[in-house]
Amino acid sequence: MTLFDALSPLSSTLELVLIALSALTSAISASAGIGGGTLLIIVMAQVMPAVALIPVHGMVQFGSNLGRAALTWRHIDRQLIAAFLPGVVLGALAAAWLLIRLPSGVLELCIALFVLYSCWGPSLPKRRLGQGTTLLAGAVTTLLSSLIGASGPLVAAFVKHSQTTPFARVATFAACMSLQHLTKAFIFASPDSCFATGWG
């Protein structure tokens, strides 16, 4: 338990609970295709501040999605990823610029509103997008991911509909989410980011 205590201000017991929950929510996402990330961020929001919540949640989800993408790499739609990746880069750059300019409390409000929408809002339309609109979707969802944490329902709205088999849906979705969550390691680790202020 000494290692846990050194790595985080949370208690060792709480850290073990969160590790177990991350495994459970990863299994939910793998089997149902979506929902695990939102459930995880709801629980994590109860024990850590927003400036820590989004990057920590992002790294947990990066590991979860990267594992699924690695196991199902043969089924990944590489054309969709090629169009999605430039948008991810643009969205991450926009997020890095925006986050240091957000007034206090906006990040918490964005997370809360998204969780409420995920639970009770109408489903987003599912449609196949062209390369240009896929790039735009990558940019917009990556920007939103840095504000709300769990952007899975947004990405799934077009990724899942464009794939014809369950394996292709899971694999392509996992690859897209891996790219998005990886950007948070750079956005929130920046010395000028709001995450640099720490847990307080």
PDB file of C-alpha atoms in Angstrom:
ATOM      1  CA  MET A   1       0.000   0.000   0.000  1.00  0.00           C
ATOM      2  CA  THR A   2       3.017   2.307   0.445  1.00  0.00           C
ATOM      3  CA  LEU A   3       3.395   2.669  -3.323  1.00  0.00           C
ATOM      4  CA  PHE A   4      -0.259   3.732  -3.687  1.00  0.00           C
ATOM      5  CA  ASP A   5       0.176   6.286  -0.913  1.00  0.00           C
ATOM      6  CA  ALA A   6       3.213   7.750  -2.655  1.00  0.00           C
ATOM      7  CA  LEU A   7       1.517   8.031  -6.045  1.00  0.00           C
ATOM      8  CA  SER A   8      -1.808   9.586  -5.068  1.00  0.00           C
ATOM      9  CA  PRO A   9      -3.447  11.710  -2.362  1.00  0.00           C
ATOM     10  CA  LEU A  10      -6.364   9.248  -2.330  1.00  0.00           C
ATOM     11  CA  SER A  11      -6.496   6.500   0.266  1.00  0.00           C
ATOM     12  CA  SER A  12      -5.148   3.064  -0.641  1.00  0.00           C
ATOM     13  CA  THR A  13      -8.591   1.509  -0.174  1.00  0.00           C
ATOM     14  CA  LEU A  14     -10.216   4.021  -2.506  1.00  0.00           C
ATOM     15  CA  GLU A  15      -7.494   3.472  -5.099  1.00  0.00           C
ATOM     16  CA  LEU A  16      -8.129  -0.285  -5.055  1.00  0.00           C
ATOM     17  CA  VAL A  17     -11.863   0.326  -5.484  1.00  0.00           C
ATOM     18  CA  LEU A  18     -11.193   2.598  -8.474  1.00  0.00           C
ATOM     19  CA  ILE A  19      -8.845   0.029 -10.031  1.00  0.00           C
ATOM     20  CA  ALA A  20     -11.512  -2.662  -9.696  1.00  0.00           C
ATOM     21  CA  LEU A  21     -14.129  -0.263 -11.107  1.00  0.00           C
ATOM     22  CA  SER A  22     -11.913   0.557 -14.088  1.00  0.00           C
ATOM     23  CA  ALA A  23     -11.689  -3.159 -14.890  1.00  0.00           C
ATOM     24  CA  LEU A  24     -15.472  -3.518 -14.599  1.00  0.00           C
ATOM     25  CA  THR A  25     -16.237  -0.476 -16.755  1.00  0.00           C
ATOM     26  CA  SER A  26     -13.716  -1.643 -19.348  1.00  0.00           C
ATOM     27  CA  ALA A  27     -15.580  -4.954 -19.533  1.00  0.00           C
ATOM     28  CA  ILE A  28     -18.854  -3.050 -19.941  1.00  0.00           C
ATOM     29  CA  SER A  29     -17.457  -1.039 -22.854  1.00  0.00           C
ATOM     30  CA  ALA A  30     -15.999  -4.154 -24.467  1.00  0.00           C
ATOM     31  CA  SER A  31     -19.247  -6.107 -24.241  1.00  0.00           C
ATOM     32  CA  ALA A  32     -21.846  -3.376 -24.730  1.00  0.00           C
ATOM     33  CA  GLY A  33     -19.676  -1.163 -26.910  1.00  0.00           C
ATOM     34  CA  ILE A  34     -20.247   1.971 -24.840  1.00  0.00           C
ATOM     35  CA  GLY A  35     -21.117   3.247 -21.368  1.00  0.00           C
ATOM     36  CA  GLY A  36     -18.143   2.179 -19.290  1.00  0.00           C
ATOM     37  CA  GLY A  37     -16.295   5.480 -19.593  1.00  0.00           C
ATOM     38  CA  THR A  38     -19.311   7.527 -18.537  1.00  0.00           C
ATOM     39  CA  LEU A  39     -19.934   5.312 -15.514  1.00  0.00           C
ATOM     40  CA  LEU A  40     -16.295   5.576 -14.487  1.00  0.00           C
ATOM     41  CA  ILE A  41     -16.171   9.370 -14.728  1.00  0.00           C
ATOM     42  CA  ILE A  42     -19.367   9.677 -12.644  1.00  0.00           C
ATOM     43  CA  VAL A  43     -17.744   7.721  -9.802  1.00  0.00           C
ATOM     44  CA  MET A  44     -14.350   9.412 -10.127  1.00  0.00           C
ATOM     45  CA  ALA A  45     -16.029  12.833  -9.990  1.00  0.00           C
ATOM     46  CA  GLN A  46     -17.077  12.070  -6.429  1.00  0.00           C
ATOM     47  CA  VAL A  47     -13.498  11.757  -5.172  1.00  0.00           C
ATOM     48  CA  MET A  48     -11.295  14.106  -7.206  1.00  0.00           C
ATOM     49  CA  PRO A  49     -11.452  17.656  -8.611  1.00  0.00           C
ATOM     50  CA  ALA A  50     -12.238  18.317 -12.268  1.00  0.00           C
ATOM     51  CA  VAL A  51      -8.697  19.435 -13.118  1.00  0.00           C
ATOM     52  CA  ALA A  52      -7.449  15.996 -12.058  1.00  0.00           C
ATOM     53  CA  LEU A  53     -10.534  14.054 -13.104  1.00  0.00           C
ATOM     54  CA  ILE A  54     -10.294  14.490 -16.869  1.00  0.00           C
ATOM     55  CA  PRO A  55      -6.589  13.639 -17.347  1.00  0.00           C
ATOM     56  CA  VAL A  56      -6.655  10.717 -14.866  1.00  0.00           C
ATOM     57  CA  HIS A  57      -9.847   9.350 -16.414  1.00  0.00           C
ATOM     58  CA  GLY A  58      -8.309   9.880 -19.844  1.00  0.00           C
ATOM     59  CA  MET A  59      -5.220   7.821 -19.030  1.00  0.00           C
ATOM     60  CA  VAL A  60      -7.326   5.002 -17.563  1.00  0.00           C
ATOM     61  CA  GLN A  61      -9.526   4.982 -20.658  1.00  0.00           C
ATOM     62  CA  PHE A  62      -6.481   5.190 -22.922  1.00  0.00           C
ATOM     63  CA  GLY A  63      -5.167   1.949 -21.444  1.00  0.00           C
ATOM     64  CA  SER A  64      -8.557   0.282 -21.666  1.00  0.00           C
ATOM     65  CA  ASN A  65      -9.195   1.274 -25.285  1.00  0.00           C
ATOM     66  CA  LEU A  66      -5.624   0.635 -26.408  1.00  0.00           C
ATOM     67  CA  GLY A  67      -5.887  -2.907 -25.054  1.00  0.00           C
ATOM     68  CA  ARG A  68      -9.069  -3.542 -27.036  1.00  0.00           C
ATOM     69  CA  ALA A  69      -7.601  -1.969 -30.152  1.00  0.00           C
ATOM     70  CA  ALA A  70      -4.476  -4.130 -29.867  1.00  0.00           C
ATOM     71  CA  LEU A  71      -6.519  -7.316 -29.464  1.00  0.00           C
ATOM     72  CA  THR A  72      -8.757  -6.502 -32.442  1.00  0.00           C
ATOM     73  CA  TRP A  73      -6.316  -4.576 -34.664  1.00  0.00           C
ATOM     74  CA  ARG A  74      -7.137  -6.631 -37.757  1.00  0.00           C
ATOM     75  CA  HIS A  75     -10.713  -5.293 -37.698  1.00  0.00           C
ATOM     76  CA  ILE A  76      -9.840  -1.579 -37.411  1.00  0.00           C
ATOM     77  CA  ASP A  77     -11.168   0.578 -40.259  1.00  0.00           C
ATOM     78  CA  ARG A  78      -7.893   2.241 -41.226  1.00  0.00           C
ATOM     79  CA  GLN A  79      -9.501   4.624 -43.715  1.00  0.00           C
ATOM     80  CA  LEU A  80     -11.738   6.044 -41.016  1.00  0.00           C
ATOM     81  CA  ILE A  81      -8.781   6.360 -38.625  1.00  0.00           C
ATOM     82  CA  ALA A  82      -6.723   8.147 -41.304  1.00  0.00           C
ATOM     83  CA  ALA A  83      -9.492  10.745 -41.659  1.00  0.00           C
ATOM     84  CA  PHE A  84     -10.155  10.935 -37.915  1.00  0.00           C
ATOM     85  CA  LEU A  85      -6.525  11.451 -36.772  1.00  0.00           C
ATOM     86  CA  PRO A  86      -5.926  14.941 -38.257  1.00  0.00           C
ATOM     87  CA  GLY A  87      -9.119  16.086 -36.553  1.00  0.00           C
ATOM     88  CA  VAL A  88      -7.871  14.700 -33.248  1.00  0.00           C
ATOM     89  CA  VAL A  89      -4.692  16.780 -33.586  1.00  0.00           C
ATOM     90  CA  LEU A  90      -6.652  19.947 -34.400  1.00  0.00           C
ATOM     91  CA  GLY A  91      -9.093  19.347 -31.549  1.00  0.00           C
ATOM     92  CA  ALA A  92      -6.250  18.765 -29.095  1.00  0.00           C
ATOM     93  CA  LEU A  93      -4.543  22.025 -30.124  1.00  0.00           C
ATOM     94  CA  ALA A  94      -7.821  23.907 -29.681  1.00  0.00           C
ATOM     95  CA  ALA A  95      -8.336  22.288 -26.263  1.00  0.00           C
ATOM     96  CA  ALA A  96      -4.817  23.222 -25.118  1.00  0.00           C
ATOM     97  CA  TRP A  97      -5.522  26.844 -26.053  1.00  0.00           C
ATOM     98  CA  LEU A  98      -9.000  26.921 -24.507  1.00  0.00           C
ATOM     99  CA  LEU A  99      -8.471  25.118 -21.203  1.00  0.00           C
ATOM    100  CA  ILE A 100      -6.045  27.666 -19.761  1.00  0.00           C
ATOM    101  CA  ARG A 101      -8.609  30.392 -20.503  1.00  0.00           C
ATOM    102  CA  LEU A 102     -11.681  28.788 -18.938  1.00  0.00           C
ATOM    103  CA  PRO A 103     -13.149  30.559 -15.893  1.00  0.00           C
ATOM    104  CA  SER A 104     -13.256  28.606 -12.653  1.00  0.00           C
ATOM    105  CA  GLY A 105     -16.141  26.160 -12.450  1.00  0.00           C
ATOM    106  CA  VAL A 106     -16.741  25.806 -16.203  1.00  0.00           C
ATOM    107  CA  LEU A 107     -14.982  22.449 -16.409  1.00  0.00           C
ATOM    108  CA  GLU A 108     -17.138  21.021 -13.607  1.00  0.00           C
ATOM    109  CA  LEU A 109     -20.289  22.369 -15.286  1.00  0.00           C
ATOM    110  CA  CYS A 110     -19.356  20.806 -18.652  1.00  0.00           C
ATOM    111  CA  ILE A 111     -18.824  17.409 -17.036  1.00  0.00           C
ATOM    112  CA  ALA A 112     -22.111  17.595 -15.109  1.00  0.00           C
ATOM    113  CA  LEU A 113     -24.145  18.638 -18.161  1.00  0.00           C
ATOM    114  CA  PHE A 114     -22.653  15.892 -20.298  1.00  0.00           C
ATOM    115  CA  VAL A 115     -23.392  13.200 -17.712  1.00  0.00           C
ATOM    116  CA  LEU A 116     -27.002  14.406 -17.491  1.00  0.00           C
ATOM    117  CA  TYR A 117     -27.308  14.407 -21.293  1.00  0.00           C
ATOM    118  CA  SER A 118     -25.787  10.914 -21.527  1.00  0.00           C
ATOM    119  CA  CYS A 119     -28.349   9.570 -19.071  1.00  0.00           C
ATOM    120  CA  TRP A 120     -31.503  11.373 -20.175  1.00  0.00           C
ATOM    121  CA  GLY A 121     -30.818  13.190 -23.453  1.00  0.00           C
ATOM    122  CA  PRO A 122     -31.959  12.000 -26.898  1.00  0.00           C
ATOM    123  CA  SER A 123     -29.691   9.691 -28.874  1.00  0.00           C
ATOM    124  CA  LEU A 124     -27.419  11.320 -31.396  1.00  0.00           C
ATOM    125  CA  PRO A 125     -28.171  10.511 -35.047  1.00  0.00           C
ATOM    126  CA  LYS A 126     -26.092   7.646 -36.419  1.00  0.00           C
ATOM    127  CA  ARG A 127     -24.794   8.240 -39.904  1.00  0.00           C
ATOM    128  CA  ARG A 128     -21.825   7.391 -42.058  1.00  0.00           C
ATOM    129  CA  LEU A 129     -19.564  10.387 -42.644  1.00  0.00           C
ATOM    130  CA  GLY A 130     -17.245  11.300 -45.494  1.00  0.00           C
ATOM    131  CA  GLN A 131     -13.565  12.042 -44.957  1.00  0.00           C
ATOM    132  CA  GLY A 132     -14.085  15.771 -44.456  1.00  0.00           C
ATOM    133  CA  THR A 133     -16.885  15.374 -41.952  1.00  0.00           C
ATOM    134  CA  THR A 134     -14.978  12.583 -40.173  1.00  0.00           C
ATOM    135  CA  LEU A 135     -12.053  14.984 -39.739  1.00  0.00           C
ATOM    136  CA  LEU A 136     -14.432  17.622 -38.379  1.00  0.00           C
ATOM    137  CA  ALA A 137     -16.019  15.072 -36.050  1.00  0.00           C
ATOM    138  CA  GLY A 138     -12.551  14.094 -34.809  1.00  0.00           C
ATOM    139  CA  ALA A 139     -11.728  17.722 -34.032  1.00  0.00           C
ATOM    140  CA  VAL A 140     -15.017  18.536 -32.308  1.00  0.00           C
ATOM    141  CA  THR A 141     -15.200  15.353 -30.222  1.00  0.00           C
ATOM    142  CA  THR A 142     -11.540  15.657 -29.164  1.00  0.00           C
ATOM    143  CA  LEU A 143     -12.137  19.227 -28.013  1.00  0.00           C
ATOM    144  CA  LEU A 144     -15.248  18.156 -26.131  1.00  0.00           C
ATOM    145  CA  SER A 145     -13.417  15.158 -24.679  1.00  0.00           C
ATOM    146  CA  SER A 146     -10.987  17.534 -22.972  1.00  0.00           C
ATOM    147  CA  LEU A 147     -13.938  19.398 -21.451  1.00  0.00           C
ATOM    148  CA  ILE A 148     -16.265  16.534 -20.504  1.00  0.00           C
ATOM    149  CA  GLY A 149     -13.910  13.551 -20.230  1.00  0.00           C
ATOM    150  CA  ALA A 150     -16.096  10.744 -21.608  1.00  0.00           C
ATOM    151  CA  SER A 151     -16.774  11.466 -25.283  1.00  0.00           C
ATOM    152  CA  GLY A 152     -17.620   7.857 -26.171  1.00  0.00           C
ATOM    153  CA  PRO A 153     -21.322   8.429 -26.994  1.00  0.00           C
ATOM    154  CA  LEU A 154     -20.351  11.215 -29.404  1.00  0.00           C
ATOM    155  CA  VAL A 155     -17.754   9.151 -31.252  1.00  0.00           C
ATOM    156  CA  ALA A 156     -19.966   6.065 -31.274  1.00  0.00           C
ATOM    157  CA  ALA A 157     -22.728   8.013 -33.021  1.00  0.00           C
ATOM    158  CA  PHE A 158     -20.843   7.813 -36.310  1.00  0.00           C
ATOM    159  CA  VAL A 159     -18.173   5.117 -35.819  1.00  0.00           C
ATOM    160  CA  LYS A 160     -20.521   2.275 -34.964  1.00  0.00           C
ATOM    161  CA  HIS A 161     -22.956   3.019 -37.761  1.00  0.00           C
ATOM    162  CA  SER A 162     -20.159   2.951 -40.350  1.00  0.00           C
ATOM    163  CA  GLN A 163     -19.056  -0.589 -39.475  1.00  0.00           C
ATOM    164  CA  THR A 164     -20.938  -3.719 -40.491  1.00  0.00           C
ATOM    165  CA  THR A 165     -19.629  -6.235 -37.937  1.00  0.00           C
ATOM    166  CA  PRO A 166     -19.404  -6.134 -34.120  1.00  0.00           C
ATOM    167  CA  PHE A 167     -15.634  -6.702 -34.191  1.00  0.00           C
ATOM    168  CA  ALA A 168     -15.115  -3.803 -36.609  1.00  0.00           C
ATOM    169  CA  ARG A 169     -17.258  -1.527 -34.456  1.00  0.00           C
ATOM    170  CA  VAL A 170     -15.446  -2.350 -31.239  1.00  0.00           C
ATOM    171  CA  ALA A 171     -11.995  -2.211 -32.843  1.00  0.00           C
ATOM    172  CA  THR A 172     -12.484   1.066 -34.732  1.00  0.00           C
ATOM    173  CA  PHE A 173     -14.207   2.721 -31.785  1.00  0.00           C
ATOM    174  CA  ALA A 174     -11.377   1.646 -29.456  1.00  0.00           C
ATOM    175  CA  ALA A 175      -8.756   3.009 -31.853  1.00  0.00           C
ATOM    176  CA  CYS A 176     -10.533   6.378 -32.125  1.00  0.00           C
ATOM    177  CA  MET A 177     -10.912   6.666 -28.367  1.00  0.00           C
ATOM    178  CA  SER A 178      -7.263   5.681 -27.794  1.00  0.00           C
ATOM    179  CA  LEU A 179      -6.150   8.567 -29.989  1.00  0.00           C
ATOM    180  CA  GLN A 180      -8.426  11.029 -28.222  1.00  0.00           C
ATOM    181  CA  HIS A 181      -7.473  10.015 -24.705  1.00  0.00           C
ATOM    182  CA  LEU A 182      -3.752  10.002 -25.521  1.00  0.00           C
ATOM    183  CA  THR A 183      -3.891  13.716 -26.326  1.00  0.00           C
ATOM    184  CA  LYS A 184      -4.857  14.459 -22.705  1.00  0.00           C
ATOM    185  CA  ALA A 185      -1.424  13.344 -21.541  1.00  0.00           C
ATOM    186  CA  PHE A 186       0.035  16.284 -23.485  1.00  0.00           C
ATOM    187  CA  ILE A 187      -2.755  18.824 -22.953  1.00  0.00           C
ATOM    188  CA  PHE A 188      -2.970  18.498 -19.167  1.00  0.00           C
ATOM    189  CA  ALA A 189       0.752  17.879 -18.572  1.00  0.00           C
ATOM    190  CA  SER A 190       1.621  21.255 -20.088  1.00  0.00           C
ATOM    191  CA  PRO A 191       3.117  23.655 -17.490  1.00  0.00           C
ATOM    192  CA  ASP A 192       0.470  26.225 -18.486  1.00  0.00           C
ATOM    193  CA  SER A 193      -2.497  23.860 -18.199  1.00  0.00           C
ATOM    194  CA  CYS A 194      -5.085  24.008 -15.425  1.00  0.00           C
ATOM    195  CA  PHE A 195      -3.905  20.551 -14.325  1.00  0.00           C
ATOM    196  CA  ALA A 196      -0.547  22.046 -13.378  1.00  0.00           C
ATOM    197  CA  THR A 197      -2.270  23.726 -10.440  1.00  0.00           C
ATOM    198  CA  GLY A 198      -2.631  20.296  -8.804  1.00  0.00           C
ATOM    199  CA  TRP A 199      -5.480  18.860  -6.771  1.00  0.00           C
ATOM    200  CA  GLY A 200      -6.471  22.090  -5.134  1.00  0.00           C
TER     201      GLY A 200
END
